[in-house]
Each structure stands twice: as C-alpha cells, then as structure tokens.
PDB file of C-alpha atoms and ligand atoms in Angstrom:
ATOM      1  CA  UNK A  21     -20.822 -23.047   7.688  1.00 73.00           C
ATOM      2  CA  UNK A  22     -22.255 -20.778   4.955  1.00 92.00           C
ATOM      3  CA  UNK A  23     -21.434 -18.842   1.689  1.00 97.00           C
ATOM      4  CA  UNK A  24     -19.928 -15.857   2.515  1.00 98.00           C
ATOM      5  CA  UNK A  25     -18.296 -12.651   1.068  1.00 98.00           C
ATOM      6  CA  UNK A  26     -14.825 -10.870   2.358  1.00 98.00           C
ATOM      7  CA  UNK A  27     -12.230  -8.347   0.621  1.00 98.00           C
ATOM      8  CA  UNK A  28      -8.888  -8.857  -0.127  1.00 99.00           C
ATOM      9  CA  UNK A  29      -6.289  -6.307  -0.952  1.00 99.00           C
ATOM     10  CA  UNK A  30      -2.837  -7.698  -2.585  1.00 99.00           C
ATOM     11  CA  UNK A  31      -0.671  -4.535  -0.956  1.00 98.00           C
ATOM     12  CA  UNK A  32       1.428  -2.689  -2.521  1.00 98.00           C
ATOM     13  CA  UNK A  33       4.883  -4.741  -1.676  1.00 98.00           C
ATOM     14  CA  UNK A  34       3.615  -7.652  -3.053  1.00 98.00           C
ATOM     15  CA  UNK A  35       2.290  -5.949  -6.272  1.00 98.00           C
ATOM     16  CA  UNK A  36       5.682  -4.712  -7.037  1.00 98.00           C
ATOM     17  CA  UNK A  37       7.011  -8.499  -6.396  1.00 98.00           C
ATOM     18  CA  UNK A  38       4.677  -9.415  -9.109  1.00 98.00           C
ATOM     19  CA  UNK A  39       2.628 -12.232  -7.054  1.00 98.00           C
ATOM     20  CA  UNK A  40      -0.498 -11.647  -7.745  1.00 98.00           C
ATOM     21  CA  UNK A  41      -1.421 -14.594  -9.673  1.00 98.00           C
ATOM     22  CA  UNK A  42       0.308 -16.936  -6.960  1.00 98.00           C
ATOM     23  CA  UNK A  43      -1.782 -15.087  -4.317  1.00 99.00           C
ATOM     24  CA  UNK A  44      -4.663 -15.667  -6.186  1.00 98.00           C
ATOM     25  CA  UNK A  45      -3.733 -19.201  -7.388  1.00 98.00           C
ATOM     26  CA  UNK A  46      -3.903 -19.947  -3.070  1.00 98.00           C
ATOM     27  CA  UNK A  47      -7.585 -18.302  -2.758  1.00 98.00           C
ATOM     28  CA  UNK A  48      -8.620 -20.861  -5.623  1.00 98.00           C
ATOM     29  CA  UNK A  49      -6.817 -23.638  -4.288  1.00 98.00           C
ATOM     30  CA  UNK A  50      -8.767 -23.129  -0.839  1.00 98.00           C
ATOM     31  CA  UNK A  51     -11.978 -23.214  -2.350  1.00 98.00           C
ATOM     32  CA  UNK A  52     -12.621 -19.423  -2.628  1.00 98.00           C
ATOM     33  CA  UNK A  53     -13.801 -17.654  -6.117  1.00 98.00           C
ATOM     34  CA  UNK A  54     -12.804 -14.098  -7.391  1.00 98.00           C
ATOM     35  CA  UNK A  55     -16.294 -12.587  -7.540  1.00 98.00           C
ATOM     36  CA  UNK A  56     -14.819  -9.011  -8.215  1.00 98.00           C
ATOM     37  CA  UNK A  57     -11.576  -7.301  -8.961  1.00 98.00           C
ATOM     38  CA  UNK A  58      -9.668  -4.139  -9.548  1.00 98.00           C
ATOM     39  CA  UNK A  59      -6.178  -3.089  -9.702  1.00 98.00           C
ATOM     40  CA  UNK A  60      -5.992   0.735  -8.417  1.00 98.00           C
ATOM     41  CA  UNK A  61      -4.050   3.305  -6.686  1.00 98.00           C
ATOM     42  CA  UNK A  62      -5.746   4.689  -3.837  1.00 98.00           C
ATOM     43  CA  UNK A  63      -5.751   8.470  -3.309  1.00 98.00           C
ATOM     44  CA  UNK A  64      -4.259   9.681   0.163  1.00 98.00           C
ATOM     45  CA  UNK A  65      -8.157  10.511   1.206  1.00 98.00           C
ATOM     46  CA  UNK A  66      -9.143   6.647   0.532  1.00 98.00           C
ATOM     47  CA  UNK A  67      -6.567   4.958   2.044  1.00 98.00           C
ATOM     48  CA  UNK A  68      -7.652   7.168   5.429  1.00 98.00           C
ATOM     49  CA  UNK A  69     -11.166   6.345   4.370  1.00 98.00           C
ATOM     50  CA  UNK A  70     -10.287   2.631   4.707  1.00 98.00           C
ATOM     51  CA  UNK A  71      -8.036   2.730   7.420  1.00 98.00           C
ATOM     52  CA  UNK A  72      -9.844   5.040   9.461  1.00 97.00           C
ATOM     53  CA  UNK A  73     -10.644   2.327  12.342  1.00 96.00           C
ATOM     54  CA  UNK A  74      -6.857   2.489  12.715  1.00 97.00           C
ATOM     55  CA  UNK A  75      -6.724   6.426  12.544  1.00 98.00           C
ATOM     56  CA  UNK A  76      -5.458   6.734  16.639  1.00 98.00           C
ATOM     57  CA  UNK A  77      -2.900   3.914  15.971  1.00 98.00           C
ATOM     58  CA  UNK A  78       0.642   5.357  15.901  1.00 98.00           C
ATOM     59  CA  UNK A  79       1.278   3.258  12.614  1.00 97.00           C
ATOM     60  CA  UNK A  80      -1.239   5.397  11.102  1.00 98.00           C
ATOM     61  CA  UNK A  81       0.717   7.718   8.920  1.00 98.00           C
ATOM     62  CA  UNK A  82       2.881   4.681   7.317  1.00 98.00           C
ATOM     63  CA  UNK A  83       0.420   2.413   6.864  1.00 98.00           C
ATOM     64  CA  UNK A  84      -1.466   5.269   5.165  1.00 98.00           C
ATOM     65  CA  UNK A  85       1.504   6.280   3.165  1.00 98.00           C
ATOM     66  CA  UNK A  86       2.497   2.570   2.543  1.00 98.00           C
ATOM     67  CA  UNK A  87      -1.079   1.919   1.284  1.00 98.00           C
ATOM     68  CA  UNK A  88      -0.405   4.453  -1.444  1.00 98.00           C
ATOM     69  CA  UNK A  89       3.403   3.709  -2.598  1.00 98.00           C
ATOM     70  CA  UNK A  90       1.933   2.027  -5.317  1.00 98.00           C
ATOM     71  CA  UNK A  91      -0.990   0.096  -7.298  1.00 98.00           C
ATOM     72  CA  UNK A  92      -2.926  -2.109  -5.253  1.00 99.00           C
ATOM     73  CA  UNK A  93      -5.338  -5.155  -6.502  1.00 99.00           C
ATOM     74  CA  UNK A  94      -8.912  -5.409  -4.895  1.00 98.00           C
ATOM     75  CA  UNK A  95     -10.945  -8.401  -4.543  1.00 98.00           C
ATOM     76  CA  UNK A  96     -13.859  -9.617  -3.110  1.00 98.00           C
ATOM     77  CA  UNK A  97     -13.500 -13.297  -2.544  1.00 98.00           C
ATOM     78  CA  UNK A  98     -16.596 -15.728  -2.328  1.00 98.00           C
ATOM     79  CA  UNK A  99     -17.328 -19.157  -0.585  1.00 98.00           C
ATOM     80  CA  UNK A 100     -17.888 -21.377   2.753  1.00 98.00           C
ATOM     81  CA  UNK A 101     -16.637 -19.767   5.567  1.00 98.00           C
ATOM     82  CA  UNK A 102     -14.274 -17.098   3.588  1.00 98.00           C
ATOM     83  CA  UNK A 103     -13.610 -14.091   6.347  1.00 98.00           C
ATOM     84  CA  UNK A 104     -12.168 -17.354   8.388  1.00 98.00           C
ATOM     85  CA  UNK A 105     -10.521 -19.138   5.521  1.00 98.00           C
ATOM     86  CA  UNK A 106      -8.959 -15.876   4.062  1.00 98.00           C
ATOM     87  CA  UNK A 107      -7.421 -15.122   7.420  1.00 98.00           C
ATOM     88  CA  UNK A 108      -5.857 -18.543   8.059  1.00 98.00           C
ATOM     89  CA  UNK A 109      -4.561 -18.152   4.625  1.00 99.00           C
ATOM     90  CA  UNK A 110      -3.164 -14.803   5.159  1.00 99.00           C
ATOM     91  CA  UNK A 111      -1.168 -15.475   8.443  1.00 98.00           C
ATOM     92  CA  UNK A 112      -0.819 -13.293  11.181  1.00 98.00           C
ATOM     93  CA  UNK A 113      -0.290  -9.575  10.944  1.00 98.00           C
ATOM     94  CA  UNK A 114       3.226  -9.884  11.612  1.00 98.00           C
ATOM     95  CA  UNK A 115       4.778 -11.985   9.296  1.00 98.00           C
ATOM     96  CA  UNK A 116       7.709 -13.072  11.682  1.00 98.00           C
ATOM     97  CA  UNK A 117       5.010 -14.749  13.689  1.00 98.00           C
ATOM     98  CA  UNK A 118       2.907 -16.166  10.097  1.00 98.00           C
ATOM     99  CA  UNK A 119       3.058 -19.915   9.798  1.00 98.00           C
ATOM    100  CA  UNK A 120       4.912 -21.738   7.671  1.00 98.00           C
ATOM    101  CA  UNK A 121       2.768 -21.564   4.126  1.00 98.00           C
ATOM    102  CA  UNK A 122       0.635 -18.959   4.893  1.00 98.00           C
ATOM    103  CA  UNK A 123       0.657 -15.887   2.348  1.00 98.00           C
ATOM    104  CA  UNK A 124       2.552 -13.344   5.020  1.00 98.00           C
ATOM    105  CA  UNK A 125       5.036 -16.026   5.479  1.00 98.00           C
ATOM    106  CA  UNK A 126       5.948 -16.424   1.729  1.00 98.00           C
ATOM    107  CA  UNK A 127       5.505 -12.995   0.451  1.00 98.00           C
ATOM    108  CA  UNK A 128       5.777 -10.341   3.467  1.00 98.00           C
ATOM    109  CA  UNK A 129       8.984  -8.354   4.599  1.00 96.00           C
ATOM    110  CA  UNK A 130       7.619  -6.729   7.861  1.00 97.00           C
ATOM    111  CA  UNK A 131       4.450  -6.049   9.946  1.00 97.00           C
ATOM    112  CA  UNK A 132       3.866  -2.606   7.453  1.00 95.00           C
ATOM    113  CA  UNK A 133       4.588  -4.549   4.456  1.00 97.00           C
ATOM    114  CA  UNK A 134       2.382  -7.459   5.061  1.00 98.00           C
ATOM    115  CA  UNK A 135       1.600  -8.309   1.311  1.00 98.00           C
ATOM    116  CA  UNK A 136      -2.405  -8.483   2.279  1.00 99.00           C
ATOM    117  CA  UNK A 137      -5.495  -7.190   3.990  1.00 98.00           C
ATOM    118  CA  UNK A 138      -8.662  -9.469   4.789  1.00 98.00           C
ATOM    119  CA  UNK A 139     -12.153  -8.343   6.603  1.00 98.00           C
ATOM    120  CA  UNK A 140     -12.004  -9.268   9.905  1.00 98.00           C
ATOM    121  CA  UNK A 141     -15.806 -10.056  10.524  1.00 98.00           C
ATOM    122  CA  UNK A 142     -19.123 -10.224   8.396  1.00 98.00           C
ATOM    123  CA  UNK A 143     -19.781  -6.253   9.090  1.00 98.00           C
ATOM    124  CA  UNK A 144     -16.540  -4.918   7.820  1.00 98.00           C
ATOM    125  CA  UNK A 145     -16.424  -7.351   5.392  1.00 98.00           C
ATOM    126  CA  UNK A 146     -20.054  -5.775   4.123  1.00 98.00           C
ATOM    127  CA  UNK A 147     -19.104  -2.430   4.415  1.00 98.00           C
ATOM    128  CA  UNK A 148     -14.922  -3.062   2.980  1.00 98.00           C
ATOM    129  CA  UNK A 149     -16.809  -4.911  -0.262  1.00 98.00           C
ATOM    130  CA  UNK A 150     -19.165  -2.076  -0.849  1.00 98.00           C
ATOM    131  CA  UNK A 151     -16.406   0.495  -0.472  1.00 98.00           C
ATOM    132  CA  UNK A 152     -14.370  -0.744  -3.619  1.00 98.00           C
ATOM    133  CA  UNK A 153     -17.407  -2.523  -5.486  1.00 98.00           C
ATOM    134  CA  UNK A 154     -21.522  -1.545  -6.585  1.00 97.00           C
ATOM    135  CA  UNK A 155     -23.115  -4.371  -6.442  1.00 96.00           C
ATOM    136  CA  UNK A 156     -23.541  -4.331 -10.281  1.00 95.00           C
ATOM    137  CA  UNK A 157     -19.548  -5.230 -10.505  1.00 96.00           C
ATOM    138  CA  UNK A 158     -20.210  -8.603  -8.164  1.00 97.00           C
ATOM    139  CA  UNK A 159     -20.127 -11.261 -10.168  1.00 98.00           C
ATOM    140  CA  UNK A 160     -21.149 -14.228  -7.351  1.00 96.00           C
ATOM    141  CA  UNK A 161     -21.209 -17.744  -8.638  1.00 89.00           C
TER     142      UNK A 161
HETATM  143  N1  UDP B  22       0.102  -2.380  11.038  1.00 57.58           N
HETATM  144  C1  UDP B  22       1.343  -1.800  11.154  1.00 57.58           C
HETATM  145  N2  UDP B  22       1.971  -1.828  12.376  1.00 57.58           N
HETATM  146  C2  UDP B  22       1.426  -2.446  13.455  1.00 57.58           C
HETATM  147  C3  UDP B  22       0.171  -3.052  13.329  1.00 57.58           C
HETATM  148  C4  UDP B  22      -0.480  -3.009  12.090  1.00 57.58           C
HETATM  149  O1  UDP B  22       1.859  -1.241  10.189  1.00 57.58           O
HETATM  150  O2  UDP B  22       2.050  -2.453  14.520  1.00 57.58           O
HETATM  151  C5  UDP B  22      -0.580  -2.323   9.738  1.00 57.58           C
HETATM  152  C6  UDP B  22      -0.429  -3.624   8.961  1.00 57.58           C
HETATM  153  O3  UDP B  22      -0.267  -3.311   7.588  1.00 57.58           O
HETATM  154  C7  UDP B  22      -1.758  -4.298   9.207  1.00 57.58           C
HETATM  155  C8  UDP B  22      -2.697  -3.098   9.247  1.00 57.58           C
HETATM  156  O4  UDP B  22      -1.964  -2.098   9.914  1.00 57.58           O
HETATM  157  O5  UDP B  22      -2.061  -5.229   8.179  1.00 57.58           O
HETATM  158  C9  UDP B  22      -4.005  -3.326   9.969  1.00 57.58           C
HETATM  159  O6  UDP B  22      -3.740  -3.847  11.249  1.00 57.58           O
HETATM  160  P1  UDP B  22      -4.621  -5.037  11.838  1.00 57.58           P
HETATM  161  O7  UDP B  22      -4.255  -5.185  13.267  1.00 57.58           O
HETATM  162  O8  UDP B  22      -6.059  -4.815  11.491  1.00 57.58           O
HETATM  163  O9  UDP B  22      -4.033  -6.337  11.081  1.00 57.58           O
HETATM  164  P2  UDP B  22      -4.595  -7.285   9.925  1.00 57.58           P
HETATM  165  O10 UDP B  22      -6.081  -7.407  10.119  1.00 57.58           O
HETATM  166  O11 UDP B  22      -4.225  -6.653   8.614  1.00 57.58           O
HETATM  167  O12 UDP B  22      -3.867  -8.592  10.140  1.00 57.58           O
END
C-alpha cells in the first residue's frame, strides 16, 4: 500500500442535509486527512468540465444540472490506499445497492442524488485534484 491522494465532492443533496461534518467525521475515522477544501458552486461550464467523461451518458443533462442546484464542498483527501478506501466508504453508485454503513447508504436518496463523488483511479484522481486545487492550496501531512 502507499500514500495516496483522491477528491471528494460532498454533492449538493447532502450539503443541503447539512452532513458535512458527519461525512467528514467518516474520512477521519478511516484514517484519511483533509489536505484541501472548498465549499463552491460550480458554474454550468465546470460541472461539464468535470463530468465531461460522462458527456454521451443519457444522465448527462441531470447530473450536470444536479451538480449545480446548489453549493458543493471539495476535498482532496490524503492517506494509505485512499482512491480504494474512499470508494468502499462511499458505497456503490446506486445507493439502493450501497451497503449497510457506507456514506450512499446513510445519506443518498437516488442514483442522481448520491450525496458523493470519489476518483476512480490514480490518473483521474491527479487530474480531479488539480482541477479544484494549485498545488500551493495542498496542505499534505
Ligand atoms: N449517474 C446518474 N445516473 C446513472 C449513473 C450515474 O445520475 O444511471 C450519476 C451519479 O451521480 C454518479 C455520476 O453520474 O455518481 C457518475 O457516475 P459513475 O458511474 O462514475 O459513478 P460513481 O463513480 O460516482 O460511483
């Protein structure tokens, strides 16, 4: 295992539940450290910027107009194994199918409103992390 890097996004549903902190509270509990962090609502031309992997996707448009229904809060999470160990704490996409515990379980209504994002791999978490952060806003301890 090694020290790695990924980005989180708390979504916009679970902003307005006002979770943030207990999201947050689970990264910490796992072992993973806030490194970075901004709360910010993306323009129409970010979210696409983001998102664009998913631009062919028939959920584009709503997950595009879901990702800007509101303020969002950005992190980039540090520690052993954390693309992995964000995942299995997120659940999967569809919260129906999350387990028990996992943050999409707890906090998410539907597969649109899915309370989180995570990088997938060590590439998009690289490129995800320098979208929303310079390095000079990285605080890695
Ligand atoms: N999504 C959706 N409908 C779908 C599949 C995905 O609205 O049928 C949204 C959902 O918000 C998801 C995001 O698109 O989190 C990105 O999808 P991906 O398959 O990458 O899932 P994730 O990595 O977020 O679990």
């Amino acid at each position: 295992m090694s020290v790695e890097r990924t980005l989180s996004i708390i979504k916009p549903d679970a902003v307005a539940k006002n979770v943030i902190g207990q999201i947050i509270a689970r990264f910490e509990g796992a072992g993973l450290k806030v490194i970075a962090a901004r709360m910010m609502h993306l323009s129409r031309a970010d979210a696409e910027r983001f998102y664009a992997v998913h631009s062919a996707r028939p959920f584009f448009k709503d997950l595009v107009d879901f990702m800007i229904s509101g303020p969002v809060f950005v992190q980039a999470l540090e520690g052993e194994n954390a693309i992995q160990k964000n995942r299995d704490l997120m659940g999967a996409t569809d919260p129906k199918k999350a387990e028990k515990g996992t943050i999409r379980a707890d906090f998410a209504d539907s597969i649109d409103a899915n309370a989180v994002h995570g990088s997938d791999a060590p590439e998009t978490a690289k490129a995800e992390i320098a979208f929303f952060f310079p390095e000079i806003n990285i605080h890695s301890r």
